Amino acid sequence: MGLFRRKQETLNERLLREAGLDSGQAFGNPTALTEPQPPPEPEPPPLDRAFASDGLPHRLALGPKEWDAAVAVQAPALAGDRIEFTTIPNGDVIVSEESGDADLSPLADALEEHVSPPYRATAVRQEGSLWGVGAKRIRVAQIPFPQGDKLQLSRNGNDRELRVDSEPSHEPAPPELERVGAAAADNFYVEANRIDGDLWEVKAAAL
């Protein structure tokens, strides 16, 4: 798994970008003005090609009801054809699947015009540098439990069972996990999937 913190653009950089200038042009750098310019980039495909009739990017595996936000993004720096990542409450991005180690800020920033962290996201290359990316809101809990990547805890009256990676476990159930379930109902089922370290994506339901 990878983790990156998005670069914060300075006010000066944002003003220059919005004005269509680079720092060399803005401050009279003669080198920046006289360097030969590269040939223009090919025109990117229109964004509407990324979307199917249901308004979702093509080739995203989940259906319309699965996404809280779905957008198309131009991201020429990204490699591969598929990226999966989770943005945790403080805004850090945990990458679970990516080719290379490019900055995923273009994807995360576009999504966060529609959905706030925490969320998990899947991005799929559509055509050229055009990506379709969908995000689903999640609940994140900090659970110090070193074993496994998936926890399942059920309580029904006096019966309770903890499973770690789908196998029954005699370890004491983490109290943090039990609190998540108890907040849903007296009798509950709660599932947690490790994001990274002590951070877990949790879901709870009443029994």
Short mmCIF file of C-alpha atoms in Angstrom, two decimals:
data_model
loop_
_atom_site.label_atom_id
_atom_site.label_comp_id
_atom_site.label_asym_id
_atom_site.label_seq_id
_atom_site.Cartn_x
_atom_site.Cartn_y
_atom_site.Cartn_z
CA MET A 1 0.00 0.00 0.00
CA GLY A 2 1.13 3.52 -0.70
CA LEU A 3 0.28 6.77 1.07
CA PHE A 4 0.65 10.29 -0.18
CA ARG A 5 -0.34 13.71 1.06
CA ARG A 6 -1.54 16.04 -1.62
CA LYS A 7 0.66 18.98 -2.46
CA GLN A 8 -0.84 22.26 -1.32
CA GLU A 9 -0.85 24.88 -4.09
CA THR A 10 0.31 28.30 -2.89
CA LEU A 11 -1.85 31.37 -3.48
CA ASN A 12 0.78 32.75 -5.89
CA GLU A 13 0.85 29.48 -7.86
CA ARG A 14 -2.96 29.44 -8.08
CA LEU A 15 -3.12 33.06 -9.32
CA LEU A 16 -0.46 32.38 -11.95
CA ARG A 17 -2.25 29.20 -13.07
CA GLU A 18 -5.58 30.98 -13.36
CA ALA A 19 -3.90 33.74 -15.39
CA GLY A 20 -2.35 31.18 -17.74
CA LEU A 21 1.23 32.14 -16.75
CA ASP A 22 4.19 30.28 -15.35
CA SER A 23 6.53 31.76 -12.76
CA GLY A 24 9.22 32.60 -15.35
CA GLN A 25 6.84 34.65 -17.46
CA ALA A 26 5.39 36.40 -14.42
CA PHE A 27 8.77 37.60 -13.12
CA GLY A 28 10.40 38.48 -16.42
CA ASN A 29 12.74 35.51 -16.75
CA PRO A 30 14.19 35.90 -20.27
CA THR A 31 15.04 32.19 -20.46
CA ALA A 32 11.43 31.28 -19.95
CA LEU A 33 10.41 33.62 -22.78
CA THR A 34 13.02 32.56 -25.34
CA GLU A 35 13.09 28.77 -24.86
CA PRO A 36 11.64 26.90 -27.86
CA GLN A 37 8.11 25.75 -27.21
CA PRO A 38 7.20 22.06 -27.57
CA PRO A 39 4.63 21.10 -30.19
CA PRO A 40 1.05 21.36 -28.96
CA GLU A 41 -0.43 18.36 -27.22
CA PRO A 42 -3.01 16.37 -29.18
CA GLU A 43 -6.55 17.46 -28.42
CA PRO A 44 -7.86 15.26 -25.57
CA PRO A 45 -11.04 13.29 -26.13
CA PRO A 46 -14.18 15.11 -24.96
CA LEU A 47 -15.26 14.30 -21.43
CA ASP A 48 -18.71 13.17 -22.53
CA ARG A 49 -17.11 10.14 -24.21
CA ALA A 50 -16.27 8.82 -20.75
CA PHE A 51 -19.88 8.49 -19.70
CA ALA A 52 -22.50 5.90 -20.50
CA SER A 53 -26.19 6.74 -20.86
CA ASP A 54 -26.69 6.28 -17.11
CA GLY A 55 -24.24 9.11 -16.41
CA LEU A 56 -21.44 6.87 -15.10
CA PRO A 57 -17.96 6.43 -16.54
CA HIS A 58 -17.59 3.49 -18.89
CA ARG A 59 -15.93 0.32 -17.59
CA LEU A 60 -16.47 1.04 -13.88
CA ALA A 61 -17.42 -2.32 -12.40
CA LEU A 62 -20.16 -1.20 -10.03
CA GLY A 63 -23.64 -0.06 -10.96
CA PRO A 64 -25.17 3.41 -10.56
CA LYS A 65 -26.46 2.79 -7.03
CA GLU A 66 -22.97 1.88 -5.80
CA TRP A 67 -21.41 5.33 -6.32
CA ASP A 68 -21.94 8.52 -4.37
CA ALA A 69 -19.97 10.45 -7.00
CA ALA A 70 -18.67 9.66 -10.48
CA VAL A 71 -16.60 12.03 -12.60
CA ALA A 72 -14.36 12.11 -15.66
CA VAL A 73 -10.85 13.52 -15.21
CA GLN A 74 -7.97 14.35 -17.53
CA ALA A 75 -4.84 12.94 -15.81
CA PRO A 76 -1.97 12.46 -18.31
CA ALA A 77 0.62 11.69 -15.59
CA LEU A 78 -1.10 8.50 -14.42
CA ALA A 79 0.07 5.09 -15.64
CA GLY A 80 -1.79 1.80 -15.99
CA ASP A 81 -5.50 1.27 -16.58
CA ARG A 82 -6.95 0.96 -13.07
CA ILE A 83 -6.34 2.63 -9.71
CA GLU A 84 -7.97 1.95 -6.35
CA PHE A 85 -7.51 4.21 -3.36
CA THR A 86 -9.11 5.29 -0.10
CA THR A 87 -9.12 8.83 1.23
CA ILE A 88 -9.21 8.87 5.03
CA PRO A 89 -10.79 11.61 7.18
CA ASN A 90 -7.66 13.79 7.37
CA GLY A 91 -7.40 13.87 3.55
CA ASP A 92 -4.47 11.47 3.19
CA VAL A 93 -4.82 8.98 0.35
CA ILE A 94 -4.09 5.27 0.84
CA VAL A 95 -3.36 3.60 -2.49
CA SER A 96 -4.23 -0.08 -2.77
CA GLU A 97 -3.76 -0.56 -6.53
CA GLU A 98 -1.74 1.59 -8.93
CA SER A 99 0.87 1.25 -11.67
CA GLY A 100 3.70 3.59 -10.69
CA ASP A 101 3.58 6.19 -7.95
CA ALA A 102 2.12 9.29 -9.60
CA ASP A 103 0.26 11.91 -7.58
CA LEU A 104 -3.45 11.04 -7.48
CA SER A 105 -4.49 14.58 -6.56
CA PRO A 106 -6.29 15.19 -9.91
CA LEU A 107 -8.61 12.27 -9.18
CA ALA A 108 -9.15 13.06 -5.50
CA ASP A 109 -9.64 16.79 -6.09
CA ALA A 110 -12.25 16.18 -8.80
CA LEU A 111 -14.16 13.76 -6.59
CA GLU A 112 -14.11 16.10 -3.60
CA GLU A 113 -16.14 18.66 -5.50
CA HIS A 114 -18.97 16.16 -4.95
CA VAL A 115 -18.06 13.99 -1.95
CA SER A 116 -16.02 14.58 1.22
CA PRO A 117 -13.57 12.16 2.87
CA PRO A 118 -13.62 9.46 3.95
CA TYR A 119 -14.41 7.50 0.78
CA ARG A 120 -13.00 4.73 -1.34
CA ALA A 121 -12.57 5.18 -5.05
CA THR A 122 -11.92 3.23 -8.23
CA ALA A 123 -10.53 4.88 -11.35
CA VAL A 124 -10.47 3.25 -14.80
CA ARG A 125 -8.74 4.64 -17.87
CA GLN A 126 -11.29 5.46 -20.57
CA GLU A 127 -9.34 6.77 -23.56
CA GLY A 128 -5.88 8.31 -23.68
CA SER A 129 -5.41 10.46 -20.58
CA LEU A 130 -9.12 10.46 -19.75
CA TRP A 131 -10.13 8.57 -16.58
CA GLY A 132 -13.52 7.72 -15.13
CA VAL A 133 -13.51 7.61 -11.34
CA GLY A 134 -16.26 6.68 -8.89
CA ALA A 135 -16.31 7.18 -5.11
CA LYS A 136 -18.33 5.60 -2.31
CA ARG A 137 -18.62 7.19 1.14
CA ILE A 138 -17.36 4.95 3.94
CA ARG A 139 -17.11 4.92 7.71
CA VAL A 140 -13.61 4.69 9.18
CA ALA A 141 -12.70 3.54 12.69
CA GLN A 142 -9.36 3.23 14.45
CA ILE A 143 -9.07 -0.32 15.78
CA PRO A 144 -5.74 -1.51 17.21
CA PHE A 145 -5.89 -5.17 16.19
CA PRO A 146 -2.76 -6.67 14.59
CA GLN A 147 -4.25 -9.86 13.13
CA GLY A 148 -5.92 -10.20 9.78
CA ASP A 149 -7.36 -7.84 7.21
CA LYS A 150 -11.05 -8.57 7.76
CA LEU A 151 -12.97 -8.75 11.04
CA GLN A 152 -16.54 -9.92 11.53
CA LEU A 153 -18.31 -9.64 14.88
CA SER A 154 -21.88 -10.71 15.58
CA ARG A 155 -23.89 -10.47 18.79
CA ASN A 156 -27.33 -12.01 19.25
CA GLY A 157 -28.49 -12.04 22.85
CA ASN A 158 -25.79 -13.83 24.86
CA ASP A 159 -24.19 -15.32 21.76
CA ARG A 160 -21.32 -13.55 20.11
CA GLU A 161 -18.74 -14.62 17.57
CA LEU A 162 -15.57 -13.01 16.23
CA ARG A 163 -14.11 -14.07 12.90
CA VAL A 164 -10.71 -12.99 11.58
CA ASP A 165 -10.25 -13.38 7.84
CA SER A 166 -13.49 -15.43 7.84
CA GLU A 167 -12.12 -17.94 10.40
CA PRO A 168 -13.51 -18.25 13.98
CA SER A 169 -11.20 -16.60 16.50
CA HIS A 170 -10.85 -16.95 20.25
CA GLU A 171 -9.21 -13.53 20.54
CA PRO A 172 -11.16 -10.99 22.59
CA ALA A 173 -13.24 -8.80 20.29
CA PRO A 174 -11.75 -5.31 19.97
CA PRO A 175 -13.89 -2.96 22.09
CA GLU A 176 -13.78 -0.36 19.30
CA LEU A 177 -15.40 -2.87 16.94
CA GLU A 178 -18.03 -3.80 19.52
CA ARG A 179 -18.91 -0.13 20.03
CA VAL A 180 -19.51 0.25 16.29
CA GLY A 181 -21.95 -2.67 16.36
CA ALA A 182 -23.67 -1.62 19.60
CA ALA A 183 -24.35 1.82 18.09
CA ALA A 184 -26.43 0.08 15.40
CA ALA A 185 -28.53 -2.18 17.66
CA ASP A 186 -28.45 -4.43 20.71
CA ASN A 187 -28.11 -7.44 18.39
CA PHE A 188 -25.79 -6.64 15.52
CA TYR A 189 -23.39 -7.76 12.83
CA VAL A 190 -20.35 -5.58 12.14
CA GLU A 191 -17.66 -6.04 9.53
CA ALA A 192 -14.31 -4.25 9.29
CA ASN A 193 -11.81 -4.26 6.43
CA ARG A 194 -8.32 -2.96 7.05
CA ILE A 195 -7.39 0.16 5.12
CA ASP A 196 -3.89 0.58 6.53
CA GLY A 197 -2.39 0.06 9.98
CA ASP A 198 -5.05 0.62 12.63
CA LEU A 199 -7.52 2.23 10.21
CA TRP A 200 -10.48 0.08 9.16
CA GLU A 201 -13.51 0.58 6.97
CA VAL A 202 -16.50 -0.52 9.08
CA LYS A 203 -20.12 -1.45 8.34
CA ALA A 204 -22.74 -2.40 10.91
CA ALA A 205 -26.29 -3.74 10.69
CA ALA A 206 -28.97 -4.79 13.14
CA LEU A 207 -29.84 -8.47 13.43
#
